[in-house]
Coordinates of C-alpha atoms and ligand atoms in Angstrom, one line a residue:
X14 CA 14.3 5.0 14.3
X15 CA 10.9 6.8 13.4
X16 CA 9.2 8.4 16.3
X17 CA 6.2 6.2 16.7
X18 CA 7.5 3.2 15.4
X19 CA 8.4 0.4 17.6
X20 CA 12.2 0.0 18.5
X21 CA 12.0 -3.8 17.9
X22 CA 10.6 -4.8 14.4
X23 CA 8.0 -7.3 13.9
X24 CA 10.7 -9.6 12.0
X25 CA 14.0 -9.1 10.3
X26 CA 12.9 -7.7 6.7
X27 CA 13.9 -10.7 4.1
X28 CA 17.0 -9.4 2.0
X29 CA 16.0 -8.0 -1.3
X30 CA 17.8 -5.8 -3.8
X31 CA 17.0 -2.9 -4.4
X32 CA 15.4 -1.3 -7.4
X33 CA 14.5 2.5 -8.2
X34 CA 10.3 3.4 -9.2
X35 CA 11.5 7.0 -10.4
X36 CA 12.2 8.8 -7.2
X37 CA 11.3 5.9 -4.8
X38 CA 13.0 3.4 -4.2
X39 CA 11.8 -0.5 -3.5
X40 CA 13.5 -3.4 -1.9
X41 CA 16.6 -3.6 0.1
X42 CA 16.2 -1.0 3.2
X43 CA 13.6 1.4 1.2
X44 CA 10.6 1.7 3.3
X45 CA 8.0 -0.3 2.3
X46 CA 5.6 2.1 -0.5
X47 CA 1.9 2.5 -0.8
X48 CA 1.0 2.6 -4.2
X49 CA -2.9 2.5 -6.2
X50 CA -3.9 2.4 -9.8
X51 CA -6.0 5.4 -11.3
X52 CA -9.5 4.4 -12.5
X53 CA -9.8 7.0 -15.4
X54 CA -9.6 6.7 -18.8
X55 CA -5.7 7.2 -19.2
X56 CA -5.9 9.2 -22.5
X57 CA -8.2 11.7 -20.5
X58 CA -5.1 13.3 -19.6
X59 CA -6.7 15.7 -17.3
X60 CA -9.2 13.6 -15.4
X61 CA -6.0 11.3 -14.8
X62 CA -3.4 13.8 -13.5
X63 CA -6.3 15.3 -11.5
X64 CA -6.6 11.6 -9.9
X65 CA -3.2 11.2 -9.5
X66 CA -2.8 15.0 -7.5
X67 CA -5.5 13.3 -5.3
X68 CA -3.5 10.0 -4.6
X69 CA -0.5 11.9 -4.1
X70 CA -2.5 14.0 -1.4
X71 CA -3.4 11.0 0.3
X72 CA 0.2 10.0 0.5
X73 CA -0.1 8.0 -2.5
X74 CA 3.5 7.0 -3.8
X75 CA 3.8 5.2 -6.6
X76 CA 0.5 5.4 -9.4
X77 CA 0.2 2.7 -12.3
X78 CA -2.0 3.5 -15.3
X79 CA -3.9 1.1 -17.0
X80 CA -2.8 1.2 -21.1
X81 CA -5.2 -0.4 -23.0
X82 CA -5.1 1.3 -26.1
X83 CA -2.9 3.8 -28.7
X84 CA -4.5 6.5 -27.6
X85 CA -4.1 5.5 -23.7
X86 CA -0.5 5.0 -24.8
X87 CA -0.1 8.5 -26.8
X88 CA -0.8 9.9 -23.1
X89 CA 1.7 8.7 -21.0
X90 CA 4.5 11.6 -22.0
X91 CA 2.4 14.0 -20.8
X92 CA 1.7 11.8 -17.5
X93 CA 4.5 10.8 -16.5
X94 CA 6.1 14.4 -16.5
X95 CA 3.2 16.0 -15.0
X96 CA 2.3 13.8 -12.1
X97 CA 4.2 14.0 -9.0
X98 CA 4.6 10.8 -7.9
X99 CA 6.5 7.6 -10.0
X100 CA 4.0 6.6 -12.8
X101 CA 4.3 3.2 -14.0
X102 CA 2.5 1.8 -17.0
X103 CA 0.3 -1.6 -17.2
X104 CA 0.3 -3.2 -19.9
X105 CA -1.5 -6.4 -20.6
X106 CA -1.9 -7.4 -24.1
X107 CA 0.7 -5.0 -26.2
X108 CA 4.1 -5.4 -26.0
X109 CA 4.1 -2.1 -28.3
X110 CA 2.6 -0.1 -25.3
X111 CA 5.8 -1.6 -23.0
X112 CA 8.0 0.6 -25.5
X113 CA 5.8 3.1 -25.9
X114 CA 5.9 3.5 -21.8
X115 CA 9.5 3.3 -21.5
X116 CA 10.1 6.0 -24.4
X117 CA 7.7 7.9 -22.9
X118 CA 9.4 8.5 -19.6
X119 CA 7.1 5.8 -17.6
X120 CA 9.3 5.5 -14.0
X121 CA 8.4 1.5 -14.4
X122 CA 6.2 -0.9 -16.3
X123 CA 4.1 -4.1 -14.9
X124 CA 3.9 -6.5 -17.6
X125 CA 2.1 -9.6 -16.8
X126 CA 3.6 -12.7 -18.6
X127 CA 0.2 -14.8 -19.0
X128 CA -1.2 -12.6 -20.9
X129 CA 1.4 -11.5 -23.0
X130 CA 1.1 -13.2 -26.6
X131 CA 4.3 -13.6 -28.4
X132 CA 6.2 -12.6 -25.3
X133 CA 9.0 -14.1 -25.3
X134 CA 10.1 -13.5 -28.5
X135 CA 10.1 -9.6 -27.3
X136 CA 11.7 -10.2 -23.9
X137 CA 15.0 -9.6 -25.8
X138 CA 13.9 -6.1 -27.2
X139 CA 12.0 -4.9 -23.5
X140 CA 15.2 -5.9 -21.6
X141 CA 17.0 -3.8 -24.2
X142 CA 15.2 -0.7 -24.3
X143 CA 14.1 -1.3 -20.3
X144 CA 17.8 -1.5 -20.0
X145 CA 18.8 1.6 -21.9
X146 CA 16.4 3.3 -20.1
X147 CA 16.6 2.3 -17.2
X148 CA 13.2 1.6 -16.6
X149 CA 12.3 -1.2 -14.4
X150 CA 9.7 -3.9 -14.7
X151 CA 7.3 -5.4 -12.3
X152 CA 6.3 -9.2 -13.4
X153 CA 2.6 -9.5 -11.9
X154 CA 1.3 -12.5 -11.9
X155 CA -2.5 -12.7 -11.5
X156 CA -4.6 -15.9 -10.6
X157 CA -7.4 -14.7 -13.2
X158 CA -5.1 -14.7 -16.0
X159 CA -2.2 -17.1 -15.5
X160 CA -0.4 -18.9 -18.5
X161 CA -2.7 -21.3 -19.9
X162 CA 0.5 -23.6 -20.2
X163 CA 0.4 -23.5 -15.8
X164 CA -3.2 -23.9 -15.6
X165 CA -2.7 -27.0 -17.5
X166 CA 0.0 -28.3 -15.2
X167 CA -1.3 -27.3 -11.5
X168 CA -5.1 -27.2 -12.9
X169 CA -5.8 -24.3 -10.9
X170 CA -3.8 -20.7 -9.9
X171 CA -2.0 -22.7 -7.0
X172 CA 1.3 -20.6 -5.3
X173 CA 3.1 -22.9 -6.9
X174 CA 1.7 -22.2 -10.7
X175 CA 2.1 -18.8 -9.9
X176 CA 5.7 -18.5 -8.7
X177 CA 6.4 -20.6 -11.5
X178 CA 5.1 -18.0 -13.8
X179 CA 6.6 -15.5 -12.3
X180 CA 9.8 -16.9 -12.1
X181 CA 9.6 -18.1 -15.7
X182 CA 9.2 -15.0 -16.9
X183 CA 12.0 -13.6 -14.7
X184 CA 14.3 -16.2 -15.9
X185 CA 13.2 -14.9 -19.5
X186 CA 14.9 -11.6 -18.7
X187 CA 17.7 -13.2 -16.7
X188 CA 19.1 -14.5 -20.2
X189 CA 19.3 -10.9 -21.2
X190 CA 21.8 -9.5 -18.1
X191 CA 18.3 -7.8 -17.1
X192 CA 17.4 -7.9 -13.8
X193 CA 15.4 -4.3 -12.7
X194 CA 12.7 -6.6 -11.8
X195 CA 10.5 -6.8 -9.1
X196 CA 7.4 -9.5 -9.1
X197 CA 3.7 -9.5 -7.9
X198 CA 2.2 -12.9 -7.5
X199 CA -1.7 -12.1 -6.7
X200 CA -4.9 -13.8 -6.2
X201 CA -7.8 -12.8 -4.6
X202 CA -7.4 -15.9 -1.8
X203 CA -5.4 -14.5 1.2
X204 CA -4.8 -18.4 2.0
X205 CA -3.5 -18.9 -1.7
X206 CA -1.5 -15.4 -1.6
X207 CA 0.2 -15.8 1.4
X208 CA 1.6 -18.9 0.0
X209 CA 2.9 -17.9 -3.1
X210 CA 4.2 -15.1 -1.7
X211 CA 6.3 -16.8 0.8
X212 CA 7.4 -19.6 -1.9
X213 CA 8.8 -16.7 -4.0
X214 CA 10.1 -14.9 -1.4
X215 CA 12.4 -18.3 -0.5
X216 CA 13.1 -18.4 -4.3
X217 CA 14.5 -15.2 -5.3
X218 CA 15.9 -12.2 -4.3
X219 CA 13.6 -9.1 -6.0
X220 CA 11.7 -6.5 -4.4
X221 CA 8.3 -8.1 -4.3
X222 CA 4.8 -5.7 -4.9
X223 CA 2.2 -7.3 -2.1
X224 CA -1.7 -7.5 -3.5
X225 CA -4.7 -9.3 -3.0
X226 CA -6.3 -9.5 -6.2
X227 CA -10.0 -8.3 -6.4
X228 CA -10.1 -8.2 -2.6
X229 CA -13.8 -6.8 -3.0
X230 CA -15.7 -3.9 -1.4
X231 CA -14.2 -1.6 1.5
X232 CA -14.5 -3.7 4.5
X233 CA -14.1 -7.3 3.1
X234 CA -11.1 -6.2 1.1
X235 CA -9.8 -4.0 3.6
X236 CA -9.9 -7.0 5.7
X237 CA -8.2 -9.6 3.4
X238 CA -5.5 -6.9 2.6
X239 CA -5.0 -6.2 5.8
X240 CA -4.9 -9.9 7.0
X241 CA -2.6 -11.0 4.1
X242 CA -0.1 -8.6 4.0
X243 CA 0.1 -8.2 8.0
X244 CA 1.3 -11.9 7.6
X245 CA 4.0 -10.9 5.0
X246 CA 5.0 -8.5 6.2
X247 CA 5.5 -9.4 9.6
X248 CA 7.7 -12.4 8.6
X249 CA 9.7 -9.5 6.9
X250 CA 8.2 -9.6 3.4
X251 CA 7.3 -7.3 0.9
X252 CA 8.7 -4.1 0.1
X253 CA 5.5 -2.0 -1.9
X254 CA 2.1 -2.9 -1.7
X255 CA -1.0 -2.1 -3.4
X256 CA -4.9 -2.7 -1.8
X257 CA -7.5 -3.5 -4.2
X258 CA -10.6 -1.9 -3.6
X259 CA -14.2 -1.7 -4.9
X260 CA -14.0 2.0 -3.7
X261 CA -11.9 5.2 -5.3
X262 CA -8.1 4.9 -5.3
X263 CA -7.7 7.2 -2.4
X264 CA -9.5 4.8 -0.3
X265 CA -6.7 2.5 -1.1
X266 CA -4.4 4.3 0.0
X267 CA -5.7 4.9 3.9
X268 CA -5.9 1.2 4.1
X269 CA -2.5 0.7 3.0
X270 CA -1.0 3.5 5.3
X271 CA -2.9 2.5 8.1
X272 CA -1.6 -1.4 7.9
X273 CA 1.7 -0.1 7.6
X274 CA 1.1 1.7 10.4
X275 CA -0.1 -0.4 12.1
X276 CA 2.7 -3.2 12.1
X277 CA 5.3 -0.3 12.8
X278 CA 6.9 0.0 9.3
X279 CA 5.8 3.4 8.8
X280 CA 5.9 6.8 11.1
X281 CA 2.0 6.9 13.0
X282 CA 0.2 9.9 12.4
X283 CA -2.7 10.5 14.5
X284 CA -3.7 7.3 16.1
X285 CA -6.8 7.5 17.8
X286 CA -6.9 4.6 21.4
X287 CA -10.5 4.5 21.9
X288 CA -12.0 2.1 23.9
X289 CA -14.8 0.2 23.0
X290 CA -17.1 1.3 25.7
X291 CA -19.2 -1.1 28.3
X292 CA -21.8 -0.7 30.9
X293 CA -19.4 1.8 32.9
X294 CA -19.3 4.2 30.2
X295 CA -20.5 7.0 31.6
X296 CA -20.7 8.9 28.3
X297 CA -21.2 8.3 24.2
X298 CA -17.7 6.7 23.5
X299 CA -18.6 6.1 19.9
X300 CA -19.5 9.5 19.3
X301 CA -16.9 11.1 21.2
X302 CA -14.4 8.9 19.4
X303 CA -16.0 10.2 16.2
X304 CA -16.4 13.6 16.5
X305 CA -12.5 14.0 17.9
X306 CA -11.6 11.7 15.1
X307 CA -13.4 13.9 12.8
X308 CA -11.5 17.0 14.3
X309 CA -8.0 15.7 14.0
X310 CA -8.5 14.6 11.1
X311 CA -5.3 15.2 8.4
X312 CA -3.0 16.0 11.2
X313 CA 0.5 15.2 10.2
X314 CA 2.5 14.7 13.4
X315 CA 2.4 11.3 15.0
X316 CA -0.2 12.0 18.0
X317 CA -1.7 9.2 20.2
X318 CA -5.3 10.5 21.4
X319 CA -6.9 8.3 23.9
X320 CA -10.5 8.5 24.2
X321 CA -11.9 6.7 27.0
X322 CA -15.8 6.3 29.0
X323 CA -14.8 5.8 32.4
X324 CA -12.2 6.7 34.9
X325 CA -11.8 2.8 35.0
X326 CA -9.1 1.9 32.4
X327 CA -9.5 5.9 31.8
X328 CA -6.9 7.3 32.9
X329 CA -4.2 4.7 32.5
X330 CA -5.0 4.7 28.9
X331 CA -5.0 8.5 28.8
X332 CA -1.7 8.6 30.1
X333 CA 0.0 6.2 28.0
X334 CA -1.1 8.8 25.4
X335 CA 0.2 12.1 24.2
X336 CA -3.6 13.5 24.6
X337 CA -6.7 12.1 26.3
X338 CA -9.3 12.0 28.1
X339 CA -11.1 9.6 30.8
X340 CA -14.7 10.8 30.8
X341 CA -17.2 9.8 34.0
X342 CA -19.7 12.1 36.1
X343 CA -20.6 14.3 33.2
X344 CA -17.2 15.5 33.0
X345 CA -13.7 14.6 31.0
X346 CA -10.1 14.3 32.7
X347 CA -8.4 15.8 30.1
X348 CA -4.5 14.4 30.1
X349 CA -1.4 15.7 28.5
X350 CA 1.8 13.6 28.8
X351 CA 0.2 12.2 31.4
X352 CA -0.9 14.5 33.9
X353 CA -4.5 16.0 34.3
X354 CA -4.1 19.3 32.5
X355 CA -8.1 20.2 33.1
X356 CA -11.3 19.0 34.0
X357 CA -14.0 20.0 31.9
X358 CA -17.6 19.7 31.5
X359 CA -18.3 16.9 28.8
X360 CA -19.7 19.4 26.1
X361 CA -16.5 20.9 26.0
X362 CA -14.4 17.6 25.4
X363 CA -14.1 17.4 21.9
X364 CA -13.5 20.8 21.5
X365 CA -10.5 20.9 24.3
X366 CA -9.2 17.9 23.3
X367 CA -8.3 19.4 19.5
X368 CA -6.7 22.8 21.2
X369 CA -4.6 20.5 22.9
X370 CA -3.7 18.7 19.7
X371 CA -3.5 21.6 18.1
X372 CA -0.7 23.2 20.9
X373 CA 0.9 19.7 21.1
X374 CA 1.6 19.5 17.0
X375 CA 2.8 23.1 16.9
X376 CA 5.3 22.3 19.5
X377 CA 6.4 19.0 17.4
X378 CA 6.9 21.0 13.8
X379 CA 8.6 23.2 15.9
X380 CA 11.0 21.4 17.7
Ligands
SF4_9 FE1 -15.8 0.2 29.7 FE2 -14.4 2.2 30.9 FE3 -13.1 0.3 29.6 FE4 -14.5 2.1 28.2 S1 -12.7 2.5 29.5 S2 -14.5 -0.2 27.9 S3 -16.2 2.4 29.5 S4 -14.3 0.0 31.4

């Protein structure tokens, strides 16, 4: 197992197969990907490769670029060779740009099937060229443009009307041998989402792409994401996801590491045990919190910091940790591994605590 990540998982991860995003892989046993969505202009080839080095910084796996146009279109070569991550091309209205991604080198494309005109005449031709390719395609369904032949049906984006689109459109591909598929079924109603998603999950076997659709600003959507797919996911579902956010790609990302993180599906980095102070704190736990937050911050070796006001809960905290400290008196405990290494005067806790960090991560790359 991952150091860091809990022996027992949360629930046994729903059977999937398993399809190929360029060099990562999604479904079956792959670990569950973050991916965003650049918010350039895609035919500003620079601006977009310069957003994509930033995602991919930020742990970023998988990037989809929106392809609205020819010219958006005419840029995708050059992306898709140049970025380092899997690019995959989202195309709404053209079924032109679908072959104009694939030929273009495009590790995947998201098609969504309600928006598609004339689809399914062309679902012969994608599956052909996707095929010869070998370019998979992500279905995504979206509440806010589902077939207007489902809306009629269910009279609103229920899970059902969803699922059926997405299976629909599935089945459309089916009929061609093609099945590189995997399926997004979003809406911007966790309630709604969570529903869809585990009706679809009962109903086929692809690798499904988790997403609350316009989940709003940082913290409502952060919230909603984290809520929805923390209830997927812990029933064993979904194998990439993406959060929506009001805020720069990048942001998305953070939130999507730290859920996954936080249900044990990917390796901790620095997690910060803080506690949330009370009238026994006998110094600024926010700001201590902050400032050796702050100092840590980018570390990339799994390091549990506890940061505790009082020698109450202190020190049991501290110890459970690889680093901490239990602050009272004017002065920090400072533990390592469990035993008080040092006391030291509180001015000097932030700055101890990150040498310690600093020691303990240089013996983890090393060993
Ligand atoms: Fe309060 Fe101490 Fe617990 Fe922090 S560690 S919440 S200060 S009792």
């Amino acid at each position: 197992g991952l150091p860091g990540v809990p022996a027992r998982p949360l629930a046994v991860r729903r059977v999937s197969r398993r399809i190929q995003v360029g060099s990562v892989a999604v479904g079956g046993d792959a670990p569950v990907s973050v991916q965003s969505m650049t918010t350039t202009v895609t035919a500003d080839i620079g601006a977009t490769l310069q957003q994509i080095a930033e995602l991919t910084a930020s742990g970023c796996q998988i990037v989809r670029v929106a392809c609205p146009s020819q010219d958006d279109a005419d840029a995708l070569p050059v992306i898709a060779k140049k970025s380092q991550i899997p690019v995959i091309a989202d195309i709404h209205f053209q079924p032109k740009y679908v072959f104009a991604a694939i030929d273009a080198g495009c590790a995947a494309v998201r098609v969504n099937p309600g928006n598609i005109r004339q689809f399914d005449d062309k679902v012969r031709e994608i599956a052909k060229a996707a095929s010869d390719a070998g370019t998979p395609i992500r279905i995504g369904v979206n509440a806010g443009s589902l077939d207007r032949r489902l809306l009629e049906k269910y009279g609103k984006a229920t899970p059902e009307a969803l699922v059926e689109s997405a299976l629909w459109e599935a089945s459309l591909f089916e009929e061609h041998g093609f099945r590189d598929i995997k399926i997004s079924v979003k809406h911007n109603d966790p309630v709604v989402m969570i529903n869809a998603y585990r009706q679809l999950a009962a109903q086929c076997d692809y690798p499904l792409h988790l997403g609350v659709t316009e989940a709003g600003p940082v913290f409502q959507g952060t919230i909603k994401s984290a809520v929805a797919f923390g209830a997927l996911l812990s029933e064993g579902i979904g194998d990439t996801i993406r959060v929506s956010l009001s805020a720069p790609p990048a942001e998305e990302i953070k939130v999507g590491m730290q859920i996954l993180e936080s249900l044990g599906l990917r390796q901790r980095r620095l997690e910060i045990v803080s506690c949330p102070s009370c009238g026994r704190a006998q110094v600024d736990v926010y700001k201590l919190a902050d400032q050796v937050s702050a100092g840590l911050e980018g570390m990339e070796v799994p390091l549990r910091v506890a940061v505790m006001g009082c020698v109450v809960n202190g020190p049991g905290e501290a110890r459970e940790a690889d680093l901490g400290v239990a602050s009272g008196n004017g002065k920090g405990q400072i533990f390592v591994k469990g035993e008080v290494i040092k006391t030291v005067p509180e001015s000097k806790i932030v700055e101890t605590l990150i040498e310690e960090a600093m020691t303990i991560a240089e013996g983890m790359t090393a060993a």
